[in-house]
PDB file of C-alpha atoms in Angstrom:
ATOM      1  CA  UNK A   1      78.781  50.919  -7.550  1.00 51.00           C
ATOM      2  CA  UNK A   2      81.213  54.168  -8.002  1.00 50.00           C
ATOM      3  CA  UNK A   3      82.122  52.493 -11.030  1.00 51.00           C
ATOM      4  CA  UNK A   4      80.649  51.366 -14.633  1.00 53.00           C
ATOM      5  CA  UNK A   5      82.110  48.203 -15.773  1.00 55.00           C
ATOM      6  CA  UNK A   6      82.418  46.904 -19.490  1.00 52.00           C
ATOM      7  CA  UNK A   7      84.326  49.144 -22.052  1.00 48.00           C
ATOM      8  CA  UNK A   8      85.822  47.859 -25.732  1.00 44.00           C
ATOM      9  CA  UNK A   9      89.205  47.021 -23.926  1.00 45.00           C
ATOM     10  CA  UNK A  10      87.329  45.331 -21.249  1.00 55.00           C
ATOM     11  CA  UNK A  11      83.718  44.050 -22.914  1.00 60.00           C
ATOM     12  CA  UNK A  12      81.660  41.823 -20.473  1.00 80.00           C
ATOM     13  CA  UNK A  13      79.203  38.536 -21.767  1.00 80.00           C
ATOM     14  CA  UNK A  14      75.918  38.262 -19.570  1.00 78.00           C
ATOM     15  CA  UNK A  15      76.856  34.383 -20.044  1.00 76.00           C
ATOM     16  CA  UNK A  16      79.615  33.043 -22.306  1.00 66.00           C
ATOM     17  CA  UNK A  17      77.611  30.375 -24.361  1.00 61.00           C
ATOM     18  CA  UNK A  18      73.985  31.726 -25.611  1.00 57.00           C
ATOM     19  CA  UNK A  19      72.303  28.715 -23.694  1.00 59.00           C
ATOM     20  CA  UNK A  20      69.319  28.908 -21.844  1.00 60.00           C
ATOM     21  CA  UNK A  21      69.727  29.204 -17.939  1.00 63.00           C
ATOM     22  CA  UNK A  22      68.846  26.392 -15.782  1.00 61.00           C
ATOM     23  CA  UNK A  23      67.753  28.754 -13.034  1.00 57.00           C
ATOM     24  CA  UNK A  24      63.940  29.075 -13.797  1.00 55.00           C
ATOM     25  CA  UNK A  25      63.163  30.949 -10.567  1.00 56.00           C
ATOM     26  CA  UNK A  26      64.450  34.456 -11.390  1.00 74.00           C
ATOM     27  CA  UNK A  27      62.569  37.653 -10.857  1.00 84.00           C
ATOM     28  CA  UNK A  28      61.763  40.809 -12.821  1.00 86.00           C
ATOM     29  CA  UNK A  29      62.614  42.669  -9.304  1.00 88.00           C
ATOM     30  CA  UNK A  30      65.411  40.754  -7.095  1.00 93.00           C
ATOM     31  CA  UNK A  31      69.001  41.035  -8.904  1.00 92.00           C
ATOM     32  CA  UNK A  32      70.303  39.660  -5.805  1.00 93.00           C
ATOM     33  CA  UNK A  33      68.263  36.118  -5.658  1.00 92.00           C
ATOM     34  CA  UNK A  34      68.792  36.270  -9.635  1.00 91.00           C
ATOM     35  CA  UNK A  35      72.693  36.373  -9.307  1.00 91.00           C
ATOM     36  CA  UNK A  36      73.155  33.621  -6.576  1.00 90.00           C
ATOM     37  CA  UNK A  37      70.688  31.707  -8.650  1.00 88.00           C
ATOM     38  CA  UNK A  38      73.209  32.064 -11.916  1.00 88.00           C
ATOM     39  CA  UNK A  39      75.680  31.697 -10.469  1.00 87.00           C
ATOM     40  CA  UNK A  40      74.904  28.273  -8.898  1.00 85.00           C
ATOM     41  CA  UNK A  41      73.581  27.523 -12.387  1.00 76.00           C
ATOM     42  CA  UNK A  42      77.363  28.001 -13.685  1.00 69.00           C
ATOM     43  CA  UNK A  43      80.158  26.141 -15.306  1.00 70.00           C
ATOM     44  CA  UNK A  44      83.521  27.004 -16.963  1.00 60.00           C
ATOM     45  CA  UNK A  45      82.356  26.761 -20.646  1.00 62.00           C
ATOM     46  CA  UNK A  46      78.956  28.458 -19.351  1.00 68.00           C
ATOM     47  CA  UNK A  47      79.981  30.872 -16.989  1.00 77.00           C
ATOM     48  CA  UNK A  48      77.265  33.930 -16.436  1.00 80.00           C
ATOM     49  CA  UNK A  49      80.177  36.228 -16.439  1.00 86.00           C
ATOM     50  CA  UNK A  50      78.108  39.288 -15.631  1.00 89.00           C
ATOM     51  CA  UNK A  51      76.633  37.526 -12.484  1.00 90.00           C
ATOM     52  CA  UNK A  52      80.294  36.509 -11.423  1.00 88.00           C
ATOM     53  CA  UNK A  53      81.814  39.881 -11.855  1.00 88.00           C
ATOM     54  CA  UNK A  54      79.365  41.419  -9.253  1.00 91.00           C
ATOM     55  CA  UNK A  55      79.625  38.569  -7.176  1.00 91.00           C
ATOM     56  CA  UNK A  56      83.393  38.834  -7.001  1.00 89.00           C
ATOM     57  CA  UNK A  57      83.413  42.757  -6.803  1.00 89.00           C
ATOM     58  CA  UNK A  58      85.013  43.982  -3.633  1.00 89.00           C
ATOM     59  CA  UNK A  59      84.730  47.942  -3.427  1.00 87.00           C
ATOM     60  CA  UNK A  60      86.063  49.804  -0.071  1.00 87.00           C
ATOM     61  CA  UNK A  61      85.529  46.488   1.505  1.00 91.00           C
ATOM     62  CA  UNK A  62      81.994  45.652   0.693  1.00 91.00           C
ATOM     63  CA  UNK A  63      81.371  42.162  -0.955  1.00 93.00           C
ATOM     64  CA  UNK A  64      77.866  42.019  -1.518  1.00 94.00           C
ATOM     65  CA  UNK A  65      77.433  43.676  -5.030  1.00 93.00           C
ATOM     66  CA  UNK A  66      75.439  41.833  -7.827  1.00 95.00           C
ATOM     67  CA  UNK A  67      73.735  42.698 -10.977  1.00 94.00           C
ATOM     68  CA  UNK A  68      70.708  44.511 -10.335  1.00 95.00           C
ATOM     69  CA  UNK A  69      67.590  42.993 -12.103  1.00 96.00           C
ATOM     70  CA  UNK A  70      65.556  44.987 -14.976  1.00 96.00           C
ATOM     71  CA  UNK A  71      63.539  46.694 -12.465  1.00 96.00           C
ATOM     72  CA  UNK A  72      66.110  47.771 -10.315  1.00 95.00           C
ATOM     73  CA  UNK A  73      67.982  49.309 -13.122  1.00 94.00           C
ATOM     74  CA  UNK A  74      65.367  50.891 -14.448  1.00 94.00           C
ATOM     75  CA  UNK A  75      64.504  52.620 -10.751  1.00 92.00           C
ATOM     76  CA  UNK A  76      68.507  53.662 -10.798  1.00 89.00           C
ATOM     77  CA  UNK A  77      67.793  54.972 -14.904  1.00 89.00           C
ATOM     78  CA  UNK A  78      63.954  56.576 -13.453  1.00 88.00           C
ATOM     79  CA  UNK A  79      65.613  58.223 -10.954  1.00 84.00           C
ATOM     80  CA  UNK A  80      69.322  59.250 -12.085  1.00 77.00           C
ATOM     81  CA  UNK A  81      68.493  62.710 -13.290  1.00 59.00           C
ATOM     82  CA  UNK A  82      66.988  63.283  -9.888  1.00 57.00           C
ATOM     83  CA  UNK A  83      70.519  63.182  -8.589  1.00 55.00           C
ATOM     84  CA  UNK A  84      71.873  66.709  -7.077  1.00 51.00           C
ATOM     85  CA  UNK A  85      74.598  67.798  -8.793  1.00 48.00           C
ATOM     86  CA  UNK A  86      76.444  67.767  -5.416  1.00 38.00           C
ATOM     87  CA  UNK A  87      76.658  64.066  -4.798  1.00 43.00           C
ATOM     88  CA  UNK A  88      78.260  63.253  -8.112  1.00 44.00           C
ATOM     89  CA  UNK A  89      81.047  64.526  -9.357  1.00 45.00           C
ATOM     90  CA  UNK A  90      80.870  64.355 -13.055  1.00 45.00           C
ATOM     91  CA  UNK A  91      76.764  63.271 -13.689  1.00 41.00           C
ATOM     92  CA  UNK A  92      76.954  62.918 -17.215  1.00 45.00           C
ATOM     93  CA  UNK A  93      79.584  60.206 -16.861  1.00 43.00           C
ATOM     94  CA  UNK A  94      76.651  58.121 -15.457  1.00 40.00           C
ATOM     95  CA  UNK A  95      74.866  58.441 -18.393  1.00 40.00           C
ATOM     96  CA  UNK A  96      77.491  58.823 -21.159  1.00 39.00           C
ATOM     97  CA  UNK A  97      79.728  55.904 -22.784  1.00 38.00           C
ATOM     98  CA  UNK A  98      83.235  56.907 -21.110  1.00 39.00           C
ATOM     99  CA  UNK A  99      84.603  55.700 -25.025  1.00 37.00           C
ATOM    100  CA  UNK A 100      82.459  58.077 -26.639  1.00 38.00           C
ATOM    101  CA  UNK A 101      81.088  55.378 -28.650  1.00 43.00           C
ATOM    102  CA  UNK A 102      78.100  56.710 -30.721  1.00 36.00           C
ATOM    103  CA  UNK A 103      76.014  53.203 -29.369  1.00 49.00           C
ATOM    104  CA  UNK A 104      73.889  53.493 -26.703  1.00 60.00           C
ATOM    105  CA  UNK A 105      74.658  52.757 -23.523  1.00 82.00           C
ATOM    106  CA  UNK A 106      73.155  49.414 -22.888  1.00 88.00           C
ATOM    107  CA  UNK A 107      73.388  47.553 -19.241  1.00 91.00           C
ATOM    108  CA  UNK A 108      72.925  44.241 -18.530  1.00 93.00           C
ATOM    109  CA  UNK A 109      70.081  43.020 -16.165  1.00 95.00           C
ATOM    110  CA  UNK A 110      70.306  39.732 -14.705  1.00 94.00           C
ATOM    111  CA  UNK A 111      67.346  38.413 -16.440  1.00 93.00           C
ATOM    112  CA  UNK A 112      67.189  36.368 -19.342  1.00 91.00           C
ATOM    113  CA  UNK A 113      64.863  37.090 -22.155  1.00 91.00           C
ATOM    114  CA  UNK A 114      64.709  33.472 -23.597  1.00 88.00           C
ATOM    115  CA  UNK A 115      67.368  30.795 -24.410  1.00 83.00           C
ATOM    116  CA  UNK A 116      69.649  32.874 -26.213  1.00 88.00           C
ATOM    117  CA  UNK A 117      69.132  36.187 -24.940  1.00 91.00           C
ATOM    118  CA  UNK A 118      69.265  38.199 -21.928  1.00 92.00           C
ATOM    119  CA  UNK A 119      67.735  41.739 -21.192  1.00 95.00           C
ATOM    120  CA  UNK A 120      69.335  44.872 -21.162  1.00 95.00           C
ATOM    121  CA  UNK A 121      68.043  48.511 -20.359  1.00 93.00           C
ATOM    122  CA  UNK A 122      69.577  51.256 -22.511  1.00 90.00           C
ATOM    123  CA  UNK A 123      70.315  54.341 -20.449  1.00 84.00           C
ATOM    124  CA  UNK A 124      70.151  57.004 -22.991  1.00 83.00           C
ATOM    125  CA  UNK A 125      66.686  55.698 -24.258  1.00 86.00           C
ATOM    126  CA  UNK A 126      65.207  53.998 -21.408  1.00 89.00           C
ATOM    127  CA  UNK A 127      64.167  51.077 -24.108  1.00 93.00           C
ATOM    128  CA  UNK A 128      64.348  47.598 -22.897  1.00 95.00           C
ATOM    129  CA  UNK A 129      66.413  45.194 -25.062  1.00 96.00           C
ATOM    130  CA  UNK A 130      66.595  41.400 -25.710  1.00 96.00           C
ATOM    131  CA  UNK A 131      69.917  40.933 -27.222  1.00 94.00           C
ATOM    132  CA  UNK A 132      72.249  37.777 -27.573  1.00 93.00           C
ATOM    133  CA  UNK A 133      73.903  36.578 -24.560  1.00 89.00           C
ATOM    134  CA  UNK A 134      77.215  36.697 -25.729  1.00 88.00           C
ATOM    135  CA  UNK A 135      77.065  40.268 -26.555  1.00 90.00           C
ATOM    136  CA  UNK A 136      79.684  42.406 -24.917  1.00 88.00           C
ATOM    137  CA  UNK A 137      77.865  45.307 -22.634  1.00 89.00           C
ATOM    138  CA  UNK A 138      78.127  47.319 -19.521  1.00 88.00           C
ATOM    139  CA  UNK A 139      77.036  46.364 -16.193  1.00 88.00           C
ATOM    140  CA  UNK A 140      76.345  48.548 -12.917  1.00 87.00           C
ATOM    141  CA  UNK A 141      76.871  46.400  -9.844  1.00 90.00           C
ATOM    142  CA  UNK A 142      74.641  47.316  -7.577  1.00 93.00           C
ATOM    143  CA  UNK A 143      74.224  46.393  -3.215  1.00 93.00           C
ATOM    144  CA  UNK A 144      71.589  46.562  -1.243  1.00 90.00           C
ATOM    145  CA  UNK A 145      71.712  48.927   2.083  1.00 84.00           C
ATOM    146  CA  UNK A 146      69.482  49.640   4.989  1.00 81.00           C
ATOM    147  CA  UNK A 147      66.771  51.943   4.959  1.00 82.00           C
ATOM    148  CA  UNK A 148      66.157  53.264   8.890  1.00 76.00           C
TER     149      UNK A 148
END
């Protein structure tokens, strides 16, 4: 998406209780299976809010956004700096907390780690990190398009 989502005025939980997911079929490469699958998987007290976000986004009217797997986001951190300068406008911003916040700028996959955890792929660092579900971090919608 155009957009990074998750700031300290506006934190997002991958899930709002640190319970283990019912949906035992996600994958280390489809964020868009994985989403559908948490969100079906979903109830008020344990809402996957991450998953729901995306699944809610609507940007210049597309509707099919959803929170890219570890894989995926670690193809969009692999090959960010790839980017021409031309086709971003500020590339840093991509990179770099927009709150200056001296943490690392952790996004949230849509795969859980184990009960209480999900994964989460830093992109200063690269590093892959297990961290409590209930933790507030960024997310990067992401859609699919055609490739002709």
């Amino acid at each position: 998406s155009p957009f990074e989502y998750g700031t300290p005025e506006y934190p997002i939980q991958w899930r709002r209780a640190s319970i283990a997911s019912k949906s035992d079929h996600l994958t280390l490469w489809d964020g868009y299976t994985n989403t559908l699958e948490l969100i079906s998987d979903e109830t008020v007290d344990t809402m996957h809010s991450a998953a729901h976000f995306c699944n809610n986004l609507e940007i210049n009217g597309y509707a099919d956004w959803y929170l890219p797997s570890i894989d995926e986001l670690k193809l969009i951190y692999n090959n960010i700096c790839t980017l021409p300068n031309f086709l971003i406008d500020e590339p840093e911003s991509l990179i770099k907390s927009s709150y200056n916040s001296l943490d690392s700028i952790r996004y949230w996959s849509s795969n859980q780690y184990d009960e209480t955890t999900a994964i989460s792929l830093d992109f200063n660092t690269g590093e892959q990190h297990n961290e409590p579900k209930t933790y507030n971090r960024n997310i990067r919608a992401v859609r699919r398009i055609p490739i002709f």
